[in-house]
MMTF fields as JSON, N, C-alpha, C and O atoms, coordinates in Angstrom:
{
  "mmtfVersion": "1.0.0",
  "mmtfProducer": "UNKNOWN",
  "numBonds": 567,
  "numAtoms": 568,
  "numGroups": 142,
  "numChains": 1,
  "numModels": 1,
  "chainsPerModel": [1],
  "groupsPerChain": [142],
  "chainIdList": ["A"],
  "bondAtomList": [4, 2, 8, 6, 12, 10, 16, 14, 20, 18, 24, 22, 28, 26, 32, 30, 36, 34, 40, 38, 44, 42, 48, 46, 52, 50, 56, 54, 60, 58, 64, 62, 68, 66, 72, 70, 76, 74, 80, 78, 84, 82, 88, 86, 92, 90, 96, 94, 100, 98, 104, 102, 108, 106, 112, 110, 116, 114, 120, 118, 124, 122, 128, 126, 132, 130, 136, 134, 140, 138, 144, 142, 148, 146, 152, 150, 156, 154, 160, 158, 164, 162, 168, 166, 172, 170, 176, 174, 180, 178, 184, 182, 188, 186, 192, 190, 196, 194, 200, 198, 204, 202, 208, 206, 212, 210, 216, 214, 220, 218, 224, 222, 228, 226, 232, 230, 236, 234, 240, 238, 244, 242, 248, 246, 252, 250, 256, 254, 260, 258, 264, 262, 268, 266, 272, 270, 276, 274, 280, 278, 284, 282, 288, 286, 292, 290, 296, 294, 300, 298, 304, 302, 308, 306, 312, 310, 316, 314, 320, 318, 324, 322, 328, 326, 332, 330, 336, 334, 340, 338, 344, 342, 348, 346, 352, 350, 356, 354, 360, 358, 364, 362, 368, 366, 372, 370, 376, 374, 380, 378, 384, 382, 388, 386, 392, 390, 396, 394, 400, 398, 404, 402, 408, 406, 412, 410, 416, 414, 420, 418, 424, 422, 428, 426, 432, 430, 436, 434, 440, 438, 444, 442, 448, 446, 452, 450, 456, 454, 460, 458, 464, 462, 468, 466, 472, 470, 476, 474, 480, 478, 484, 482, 488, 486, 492, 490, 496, 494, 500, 498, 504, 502, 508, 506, 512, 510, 516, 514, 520, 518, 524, 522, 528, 526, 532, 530, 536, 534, 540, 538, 544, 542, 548, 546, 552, 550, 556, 554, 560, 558, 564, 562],
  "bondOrderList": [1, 1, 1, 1, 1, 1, 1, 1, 1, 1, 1, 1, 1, 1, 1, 1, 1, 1, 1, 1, 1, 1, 1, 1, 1, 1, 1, 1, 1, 1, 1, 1, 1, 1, 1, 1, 1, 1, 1, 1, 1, 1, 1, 1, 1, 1, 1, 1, 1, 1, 1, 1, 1, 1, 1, 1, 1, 1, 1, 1, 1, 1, 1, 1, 1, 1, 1, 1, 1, 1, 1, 1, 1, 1, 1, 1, 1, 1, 1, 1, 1, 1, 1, 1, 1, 1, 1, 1, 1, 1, 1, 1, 1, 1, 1, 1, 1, 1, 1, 1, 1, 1, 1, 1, 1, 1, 1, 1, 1, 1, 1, 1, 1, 1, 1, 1, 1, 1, 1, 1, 1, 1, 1, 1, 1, 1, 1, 1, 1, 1, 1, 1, 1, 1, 1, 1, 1, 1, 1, 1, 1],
  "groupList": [{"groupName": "UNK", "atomNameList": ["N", "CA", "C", "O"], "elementList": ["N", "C", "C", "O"], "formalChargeList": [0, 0, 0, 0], "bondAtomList": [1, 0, 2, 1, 3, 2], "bondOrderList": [1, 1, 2], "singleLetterCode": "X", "chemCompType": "L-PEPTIDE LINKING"}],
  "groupTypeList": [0, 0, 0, 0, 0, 0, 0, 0, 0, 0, 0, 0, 0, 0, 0, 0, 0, 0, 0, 0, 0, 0, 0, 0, 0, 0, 0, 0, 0, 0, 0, 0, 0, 0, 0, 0, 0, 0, 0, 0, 0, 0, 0, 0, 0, 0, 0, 0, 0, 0, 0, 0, 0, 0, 0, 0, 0, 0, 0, 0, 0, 0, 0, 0, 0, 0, 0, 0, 0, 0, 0, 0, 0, 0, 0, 0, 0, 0, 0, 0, 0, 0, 0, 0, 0, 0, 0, 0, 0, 0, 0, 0, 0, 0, 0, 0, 0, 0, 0, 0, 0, 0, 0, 0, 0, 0, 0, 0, 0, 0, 0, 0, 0, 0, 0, 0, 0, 0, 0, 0, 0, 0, 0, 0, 0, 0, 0, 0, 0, 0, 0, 0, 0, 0, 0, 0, 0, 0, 0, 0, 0, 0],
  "groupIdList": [1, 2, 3, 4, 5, 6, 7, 8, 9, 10, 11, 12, 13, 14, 15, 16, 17, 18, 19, 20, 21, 22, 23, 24, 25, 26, 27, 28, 29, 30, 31, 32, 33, 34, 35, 36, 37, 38, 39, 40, 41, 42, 43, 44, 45, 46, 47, 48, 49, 50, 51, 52, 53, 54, 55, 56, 57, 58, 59, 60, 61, 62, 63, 64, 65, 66, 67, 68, 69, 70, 71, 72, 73, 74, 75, 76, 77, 78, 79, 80, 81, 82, 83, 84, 85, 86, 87, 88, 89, 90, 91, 92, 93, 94, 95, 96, 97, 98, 99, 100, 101, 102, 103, 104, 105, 106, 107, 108, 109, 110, 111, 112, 113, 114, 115, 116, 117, 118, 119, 120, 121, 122, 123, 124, 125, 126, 127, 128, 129, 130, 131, 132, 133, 134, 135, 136, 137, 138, 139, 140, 141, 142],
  "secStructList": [7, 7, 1, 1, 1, 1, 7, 7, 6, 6, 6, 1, 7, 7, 4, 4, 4, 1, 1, 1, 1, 7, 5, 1, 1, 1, 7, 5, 1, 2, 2, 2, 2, 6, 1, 7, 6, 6, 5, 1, 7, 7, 1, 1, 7, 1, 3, 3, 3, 3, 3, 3, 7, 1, 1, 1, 7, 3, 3, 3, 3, 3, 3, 3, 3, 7, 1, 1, 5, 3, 3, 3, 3, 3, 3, 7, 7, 1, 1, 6, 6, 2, 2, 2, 2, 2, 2, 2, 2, 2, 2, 2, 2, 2, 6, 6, 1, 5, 1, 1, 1, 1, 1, 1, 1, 7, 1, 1, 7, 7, 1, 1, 7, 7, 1, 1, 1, 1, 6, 6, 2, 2, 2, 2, 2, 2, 2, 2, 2, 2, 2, 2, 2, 2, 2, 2, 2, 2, 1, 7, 7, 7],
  "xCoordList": [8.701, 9.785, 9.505, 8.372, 11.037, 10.334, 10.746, 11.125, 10.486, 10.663, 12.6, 13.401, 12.7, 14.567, 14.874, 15.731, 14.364, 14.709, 13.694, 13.281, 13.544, 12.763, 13.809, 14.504, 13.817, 14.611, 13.953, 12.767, 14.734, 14.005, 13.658, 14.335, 12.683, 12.179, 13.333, 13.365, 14.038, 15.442, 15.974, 16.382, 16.121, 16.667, 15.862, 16.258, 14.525, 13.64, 13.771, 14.203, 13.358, 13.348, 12.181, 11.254, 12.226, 11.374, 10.861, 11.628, 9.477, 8.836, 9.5, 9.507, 10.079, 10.804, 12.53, 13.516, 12.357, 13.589, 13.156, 13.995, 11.27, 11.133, 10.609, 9.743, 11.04, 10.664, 9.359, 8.726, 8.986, 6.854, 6.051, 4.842, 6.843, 6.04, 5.345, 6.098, 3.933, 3.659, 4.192, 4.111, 4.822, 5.297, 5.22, 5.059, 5.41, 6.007, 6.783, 6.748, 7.521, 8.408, 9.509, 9.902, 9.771, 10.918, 9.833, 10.244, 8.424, 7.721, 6.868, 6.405, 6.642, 6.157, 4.946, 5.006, 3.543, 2.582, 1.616, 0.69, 1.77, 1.237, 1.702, 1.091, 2.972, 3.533, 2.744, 3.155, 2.147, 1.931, 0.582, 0.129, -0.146, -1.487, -1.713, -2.743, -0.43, -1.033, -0.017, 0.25, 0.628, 0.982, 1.14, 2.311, 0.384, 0.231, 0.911, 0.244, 1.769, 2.528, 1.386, 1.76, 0.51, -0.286, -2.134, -3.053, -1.962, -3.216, -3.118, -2.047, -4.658, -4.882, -5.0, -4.933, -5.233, -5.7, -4.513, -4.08, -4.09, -3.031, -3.109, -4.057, -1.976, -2.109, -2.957, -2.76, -3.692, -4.443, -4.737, -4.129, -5.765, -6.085, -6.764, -7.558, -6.577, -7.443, -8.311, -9.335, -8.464, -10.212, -9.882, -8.933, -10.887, -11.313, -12.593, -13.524, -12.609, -13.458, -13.774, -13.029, -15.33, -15.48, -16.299, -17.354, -16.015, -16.808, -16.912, -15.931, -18.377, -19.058, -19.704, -20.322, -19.47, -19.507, -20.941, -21.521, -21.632, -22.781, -23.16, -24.199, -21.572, -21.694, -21.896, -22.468, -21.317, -21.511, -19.628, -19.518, -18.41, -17.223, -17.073, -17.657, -16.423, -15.672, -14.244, -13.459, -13.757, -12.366, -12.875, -13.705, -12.164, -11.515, -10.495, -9.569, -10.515, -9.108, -8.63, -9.358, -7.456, -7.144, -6.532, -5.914, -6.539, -4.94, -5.172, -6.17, -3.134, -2.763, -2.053, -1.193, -3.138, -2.292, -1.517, -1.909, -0.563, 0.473, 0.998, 1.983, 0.266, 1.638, 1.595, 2.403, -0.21, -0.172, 0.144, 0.026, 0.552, 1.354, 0.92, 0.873, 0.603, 0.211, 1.629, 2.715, 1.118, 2.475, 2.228, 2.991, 1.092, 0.799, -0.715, -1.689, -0.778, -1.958, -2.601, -1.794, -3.463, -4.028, -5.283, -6.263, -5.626, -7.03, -7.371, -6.697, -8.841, -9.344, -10.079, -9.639, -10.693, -11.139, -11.745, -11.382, -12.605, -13.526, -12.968, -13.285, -12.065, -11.751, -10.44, -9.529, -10.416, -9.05, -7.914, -8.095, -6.785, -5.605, -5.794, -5.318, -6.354, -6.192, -6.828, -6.333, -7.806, -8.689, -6.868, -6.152, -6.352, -5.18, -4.133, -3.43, -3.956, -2.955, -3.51, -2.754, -4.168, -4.561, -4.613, -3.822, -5.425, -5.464, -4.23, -3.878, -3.32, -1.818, -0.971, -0.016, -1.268, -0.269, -1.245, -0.823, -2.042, -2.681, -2.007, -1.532, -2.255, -1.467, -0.147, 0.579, 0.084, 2.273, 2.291, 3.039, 1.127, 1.329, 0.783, 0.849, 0.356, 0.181, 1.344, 1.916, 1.413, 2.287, 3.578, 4.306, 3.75, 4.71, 4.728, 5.512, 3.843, 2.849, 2.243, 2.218, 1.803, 1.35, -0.536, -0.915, -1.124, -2.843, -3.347, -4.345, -2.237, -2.794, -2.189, -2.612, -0.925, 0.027, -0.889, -0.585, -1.674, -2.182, -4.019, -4.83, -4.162, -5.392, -5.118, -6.131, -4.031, -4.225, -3.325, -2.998, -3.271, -3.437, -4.508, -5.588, -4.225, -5.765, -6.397, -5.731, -7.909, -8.515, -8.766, -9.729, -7.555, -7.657, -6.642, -5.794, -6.433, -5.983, -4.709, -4.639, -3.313, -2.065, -2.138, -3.234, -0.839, -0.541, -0.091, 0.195, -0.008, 0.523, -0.011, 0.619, -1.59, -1.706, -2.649, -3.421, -2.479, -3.06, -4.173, -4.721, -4.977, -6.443, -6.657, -6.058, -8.168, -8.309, -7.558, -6.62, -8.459, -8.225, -9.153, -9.297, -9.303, -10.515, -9.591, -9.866, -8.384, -7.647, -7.533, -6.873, -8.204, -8.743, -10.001, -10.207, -11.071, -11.962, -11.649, -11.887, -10.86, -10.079, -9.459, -9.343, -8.373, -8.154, -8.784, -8.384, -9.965, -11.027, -11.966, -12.441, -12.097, -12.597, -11.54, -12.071, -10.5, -9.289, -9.203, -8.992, -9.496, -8.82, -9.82, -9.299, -11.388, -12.231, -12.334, -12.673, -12.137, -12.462, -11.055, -10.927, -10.037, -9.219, -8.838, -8.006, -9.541, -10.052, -10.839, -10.657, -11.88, -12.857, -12.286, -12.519, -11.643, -10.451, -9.878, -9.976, -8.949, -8.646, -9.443, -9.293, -10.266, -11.19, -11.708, -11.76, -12.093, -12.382, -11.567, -11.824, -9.685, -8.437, -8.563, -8.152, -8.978, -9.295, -9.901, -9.372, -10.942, -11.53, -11.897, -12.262, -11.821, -11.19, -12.135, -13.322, -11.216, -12.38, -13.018, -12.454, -14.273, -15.307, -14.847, -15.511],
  "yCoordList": [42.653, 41.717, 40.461, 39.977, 39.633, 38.8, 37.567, 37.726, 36.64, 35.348, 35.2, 34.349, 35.651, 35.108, 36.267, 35.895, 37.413, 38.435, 37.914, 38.605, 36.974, 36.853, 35.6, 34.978, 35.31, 34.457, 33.067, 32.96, 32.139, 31.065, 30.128, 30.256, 29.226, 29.034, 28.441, 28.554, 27.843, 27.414, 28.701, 28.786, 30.118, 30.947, 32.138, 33.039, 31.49, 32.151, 31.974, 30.894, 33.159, 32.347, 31.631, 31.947, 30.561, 29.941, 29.646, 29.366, 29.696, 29.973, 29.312, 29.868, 28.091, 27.159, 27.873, 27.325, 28.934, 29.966, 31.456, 32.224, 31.544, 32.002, 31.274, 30.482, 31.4, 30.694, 30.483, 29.458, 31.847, 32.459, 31.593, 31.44, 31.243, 30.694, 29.197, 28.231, 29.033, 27.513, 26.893, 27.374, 25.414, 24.815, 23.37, 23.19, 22.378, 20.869, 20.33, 20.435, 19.708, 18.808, 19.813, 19.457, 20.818, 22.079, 22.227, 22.418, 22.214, 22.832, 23.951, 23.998, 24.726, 26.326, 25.153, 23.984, 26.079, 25.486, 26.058, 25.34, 27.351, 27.706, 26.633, 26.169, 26.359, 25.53, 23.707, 22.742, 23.58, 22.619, 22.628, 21.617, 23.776, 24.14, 23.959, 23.881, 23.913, 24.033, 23.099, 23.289, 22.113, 21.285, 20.103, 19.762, 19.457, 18.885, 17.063, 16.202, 16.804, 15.764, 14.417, 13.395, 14.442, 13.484, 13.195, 12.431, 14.233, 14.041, 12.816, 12.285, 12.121, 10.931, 10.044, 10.201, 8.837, 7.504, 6.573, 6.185, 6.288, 5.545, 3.738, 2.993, 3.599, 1.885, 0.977, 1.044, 0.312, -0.573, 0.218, 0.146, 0.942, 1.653, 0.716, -0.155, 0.819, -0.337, 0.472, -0.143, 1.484, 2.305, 3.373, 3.468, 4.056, 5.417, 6.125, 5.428, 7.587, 8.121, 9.864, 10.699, 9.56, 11.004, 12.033, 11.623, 13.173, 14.367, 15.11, 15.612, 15.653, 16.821, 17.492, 16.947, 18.985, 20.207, 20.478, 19.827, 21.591, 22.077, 23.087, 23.601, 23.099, 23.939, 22.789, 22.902, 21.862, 20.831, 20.61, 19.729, 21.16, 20.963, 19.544, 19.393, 18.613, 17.57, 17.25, 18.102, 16.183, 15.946, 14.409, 14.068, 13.573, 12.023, 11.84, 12.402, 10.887, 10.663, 8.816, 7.896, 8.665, 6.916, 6.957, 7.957, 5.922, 4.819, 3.673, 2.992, 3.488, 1.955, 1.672, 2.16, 0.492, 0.011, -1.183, -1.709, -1.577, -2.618, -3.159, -2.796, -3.886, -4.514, -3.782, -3.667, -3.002, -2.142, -0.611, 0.447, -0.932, 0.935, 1.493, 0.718, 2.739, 3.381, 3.528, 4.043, 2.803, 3.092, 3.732, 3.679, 4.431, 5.402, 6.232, 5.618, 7.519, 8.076, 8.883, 8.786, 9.581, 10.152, 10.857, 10.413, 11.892, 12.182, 12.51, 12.345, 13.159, 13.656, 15.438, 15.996, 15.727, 17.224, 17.886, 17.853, 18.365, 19.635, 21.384, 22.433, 21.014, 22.483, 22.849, 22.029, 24.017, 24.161, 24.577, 24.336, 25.218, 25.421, 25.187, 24.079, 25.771, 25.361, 23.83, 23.05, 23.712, 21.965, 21.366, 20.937, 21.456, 20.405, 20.497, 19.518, 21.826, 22.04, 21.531, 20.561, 21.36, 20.886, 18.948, 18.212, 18.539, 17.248, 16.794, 15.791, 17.424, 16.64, 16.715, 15.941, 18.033, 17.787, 17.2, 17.585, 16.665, 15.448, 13.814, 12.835, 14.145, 12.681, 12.663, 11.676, 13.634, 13.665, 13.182, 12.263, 13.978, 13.486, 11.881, 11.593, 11.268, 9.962, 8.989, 8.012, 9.483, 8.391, 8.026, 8.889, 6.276, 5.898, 5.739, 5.099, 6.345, 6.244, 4.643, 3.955, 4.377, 2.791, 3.57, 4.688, 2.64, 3.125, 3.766, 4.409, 3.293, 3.808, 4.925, 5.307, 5.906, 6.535, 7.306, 8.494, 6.964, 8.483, 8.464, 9.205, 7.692, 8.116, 8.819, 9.291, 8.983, 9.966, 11.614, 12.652, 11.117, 13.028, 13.592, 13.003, 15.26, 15.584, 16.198, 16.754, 15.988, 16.317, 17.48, 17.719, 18.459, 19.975, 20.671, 19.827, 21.792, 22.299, 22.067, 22.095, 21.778, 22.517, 23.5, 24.024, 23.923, 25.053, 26.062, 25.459, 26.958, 27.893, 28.271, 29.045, 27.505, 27.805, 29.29, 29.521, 30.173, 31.36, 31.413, 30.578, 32.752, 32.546, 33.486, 34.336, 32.521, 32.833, 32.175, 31.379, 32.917, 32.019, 30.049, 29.276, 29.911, 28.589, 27.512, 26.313, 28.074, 26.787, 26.117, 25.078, 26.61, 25.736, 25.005, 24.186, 25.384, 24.388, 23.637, 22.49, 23.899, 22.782, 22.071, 21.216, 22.195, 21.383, 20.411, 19.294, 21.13, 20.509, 19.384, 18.359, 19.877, 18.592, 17.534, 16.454, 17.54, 16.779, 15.633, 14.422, 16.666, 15.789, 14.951, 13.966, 14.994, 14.092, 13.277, 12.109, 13.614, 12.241, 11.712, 10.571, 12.339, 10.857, 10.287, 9.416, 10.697, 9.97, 8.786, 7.71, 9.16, 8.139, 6.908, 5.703, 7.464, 6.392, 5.615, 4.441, 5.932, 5.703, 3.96, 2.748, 5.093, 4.142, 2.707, 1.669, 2.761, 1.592, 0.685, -0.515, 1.595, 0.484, -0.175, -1.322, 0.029, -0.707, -1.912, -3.007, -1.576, -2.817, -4.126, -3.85, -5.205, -6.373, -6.625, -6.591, -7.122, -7.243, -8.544, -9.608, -8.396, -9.732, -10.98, -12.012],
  "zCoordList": [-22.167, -21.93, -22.736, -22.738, -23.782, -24.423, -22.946, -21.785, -23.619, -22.573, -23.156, -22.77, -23.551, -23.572, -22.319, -21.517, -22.108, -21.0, -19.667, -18.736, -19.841, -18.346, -17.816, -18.619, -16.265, -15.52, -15.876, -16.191, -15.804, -15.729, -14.518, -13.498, -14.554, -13.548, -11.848, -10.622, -12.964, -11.421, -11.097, -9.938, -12.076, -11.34, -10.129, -9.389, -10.476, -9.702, -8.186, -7.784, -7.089, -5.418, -5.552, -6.297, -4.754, -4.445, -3.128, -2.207, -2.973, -1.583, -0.4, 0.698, -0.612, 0.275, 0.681, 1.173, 0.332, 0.535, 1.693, 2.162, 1.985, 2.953, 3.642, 3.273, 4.81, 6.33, 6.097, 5.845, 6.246, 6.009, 4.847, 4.67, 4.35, 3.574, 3.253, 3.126, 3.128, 3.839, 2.124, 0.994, 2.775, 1.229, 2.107, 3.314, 0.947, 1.486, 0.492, -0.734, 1.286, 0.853, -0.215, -1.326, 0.315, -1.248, -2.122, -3.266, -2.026, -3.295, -2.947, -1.807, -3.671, -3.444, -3.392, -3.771, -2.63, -2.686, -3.74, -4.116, -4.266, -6.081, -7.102, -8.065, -6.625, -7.787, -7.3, -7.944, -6.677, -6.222, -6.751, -7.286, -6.632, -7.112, -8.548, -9.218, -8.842, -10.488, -11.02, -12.206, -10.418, -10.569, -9.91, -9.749, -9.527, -8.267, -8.224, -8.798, -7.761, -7.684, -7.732, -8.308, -7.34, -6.46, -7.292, -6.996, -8.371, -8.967, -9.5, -9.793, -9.707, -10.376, -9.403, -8.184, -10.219, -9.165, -9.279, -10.364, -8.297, -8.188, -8.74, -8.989, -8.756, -9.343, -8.398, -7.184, -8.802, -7.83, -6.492, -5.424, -6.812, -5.379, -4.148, -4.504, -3.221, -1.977, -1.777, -1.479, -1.775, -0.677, -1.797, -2.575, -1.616, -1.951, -1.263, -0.858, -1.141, -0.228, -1.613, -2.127, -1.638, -2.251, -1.507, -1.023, -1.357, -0.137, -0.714, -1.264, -0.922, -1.599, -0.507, 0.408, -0.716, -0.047, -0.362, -1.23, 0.444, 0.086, -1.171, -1.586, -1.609, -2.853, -4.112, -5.196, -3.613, -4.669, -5.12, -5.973, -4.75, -5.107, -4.413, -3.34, -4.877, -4.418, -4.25, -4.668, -3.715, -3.415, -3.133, -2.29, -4.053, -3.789, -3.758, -4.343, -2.955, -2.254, -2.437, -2.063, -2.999, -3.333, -2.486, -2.12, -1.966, -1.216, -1.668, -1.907, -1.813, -2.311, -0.568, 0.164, -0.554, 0.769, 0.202, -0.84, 0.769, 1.033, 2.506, 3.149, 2.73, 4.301, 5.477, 6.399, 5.138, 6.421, 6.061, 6.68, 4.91, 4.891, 3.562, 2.606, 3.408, 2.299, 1.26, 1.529, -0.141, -0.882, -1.994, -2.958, -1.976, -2.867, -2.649, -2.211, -2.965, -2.991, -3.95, -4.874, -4.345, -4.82, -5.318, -4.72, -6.289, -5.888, -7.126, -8.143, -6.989, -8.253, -7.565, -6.56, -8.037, -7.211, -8.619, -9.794, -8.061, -8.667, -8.543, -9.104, -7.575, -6.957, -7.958, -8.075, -8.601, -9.161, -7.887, -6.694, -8.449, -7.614, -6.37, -6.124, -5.232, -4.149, -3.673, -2.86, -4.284, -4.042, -4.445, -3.539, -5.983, -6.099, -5.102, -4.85, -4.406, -3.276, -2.297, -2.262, -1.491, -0.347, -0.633, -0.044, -1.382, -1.7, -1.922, -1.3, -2.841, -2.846, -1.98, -1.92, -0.847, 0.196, 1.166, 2.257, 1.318, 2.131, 1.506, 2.082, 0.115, -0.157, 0.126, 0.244, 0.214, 0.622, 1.765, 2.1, 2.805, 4.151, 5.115, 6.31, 4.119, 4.036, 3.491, 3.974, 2.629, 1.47, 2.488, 2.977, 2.758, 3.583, 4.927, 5.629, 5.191, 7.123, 6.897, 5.877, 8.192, 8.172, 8.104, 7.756, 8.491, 8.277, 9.877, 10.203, 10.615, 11.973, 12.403, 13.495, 11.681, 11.844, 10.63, 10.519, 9.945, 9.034, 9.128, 8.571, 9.751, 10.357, 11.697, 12.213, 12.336, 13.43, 13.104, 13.68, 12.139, 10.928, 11.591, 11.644, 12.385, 12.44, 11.09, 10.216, 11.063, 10.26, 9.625, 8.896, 10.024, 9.856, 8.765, 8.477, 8.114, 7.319, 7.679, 8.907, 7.005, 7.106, 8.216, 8.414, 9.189, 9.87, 8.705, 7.671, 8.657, 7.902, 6.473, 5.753, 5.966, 5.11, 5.125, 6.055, 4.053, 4.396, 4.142, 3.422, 4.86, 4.796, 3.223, 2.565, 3.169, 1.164, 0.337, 0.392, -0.771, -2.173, -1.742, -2.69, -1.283, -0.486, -0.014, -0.046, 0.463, 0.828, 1.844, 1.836, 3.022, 3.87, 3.982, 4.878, 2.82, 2.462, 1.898, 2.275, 0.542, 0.479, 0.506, -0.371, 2.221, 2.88, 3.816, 4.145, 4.217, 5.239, 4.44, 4.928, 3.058, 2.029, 1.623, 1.366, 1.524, 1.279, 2.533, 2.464, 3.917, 4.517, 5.112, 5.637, 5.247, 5.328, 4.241, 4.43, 3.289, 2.43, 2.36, 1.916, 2.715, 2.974, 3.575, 3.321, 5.151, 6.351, 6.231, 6.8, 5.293, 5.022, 4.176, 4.275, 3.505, 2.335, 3.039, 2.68, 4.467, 5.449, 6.136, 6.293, 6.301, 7.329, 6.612, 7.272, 5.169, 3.895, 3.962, 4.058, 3.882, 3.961, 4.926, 4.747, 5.966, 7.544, 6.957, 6.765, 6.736, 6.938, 5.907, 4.764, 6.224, 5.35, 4.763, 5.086, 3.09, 2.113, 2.034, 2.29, 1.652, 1.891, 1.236, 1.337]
}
């Protein structure tokens, strides 16, 4: 098949078209994996938090606080596809919460994400270090 006979990507289904399928915000979460809204360090970050695993993979995590409220996030990661899926939908689920409304995020994977491929480690690394990121924005600078 050349690529003029293949569908293109808007005409494709997309995961946010089955129920079953874990996604955020209308984005497939493969497509999130390998494209991840939220990579990088955000403008003027206030805290940052980095968490290394016993394998040695990492996940950092930015917040831009403003006025009490996170107005931007982001990360860096060692982990390919699933480390960028888990870390960017942790920053989705921050971004626009106040600091006391996303520190009581529990510290645990997504519901619905499936088991394998390492995406609940690398959700469980995502979401402590940006607990800890969290906890930095707390507290006032010297």
């Amino acid at each position: 098949m050349n690529s003029a006979d293949r569908p293109s990507r808007l005409e494709l289904p997309r995961a946010a078209d089955d129920p079953t399928s874990p996604f955020h915000g209308g984005l497939d979460l493969w497509e999130t994996a390998f494209d991840p809204p939220h990579l990088g360090i955000p403008a003027n970050p206030t805290a940052s938090a980095r968490v290394v695993d016993h394998q040695g993979a990492f996940v950092e995590i930015f917040v831009s606080v403003a006025q009490g409220r996170i107005v931007d996030a982001g990360f860096l990661t060692s982990l390919p596809g699933p480390g960028m899926a888990a870390a960017s939908l942790w920053c989705a689920a921050v971004t626009g919460k106040s600091l006391s409304e996303a520190v009581n995020i529990p510290p645990k994977p997504p519901p619905g994400l499936p088991a394998g491929h390492g995406l609940r480690r690398a959700a469980r690394l995502a979401a402590r270090a940006g607990n800890a990121a969290l906890v930095r924005a707390f507290r006032p600078k010297a």
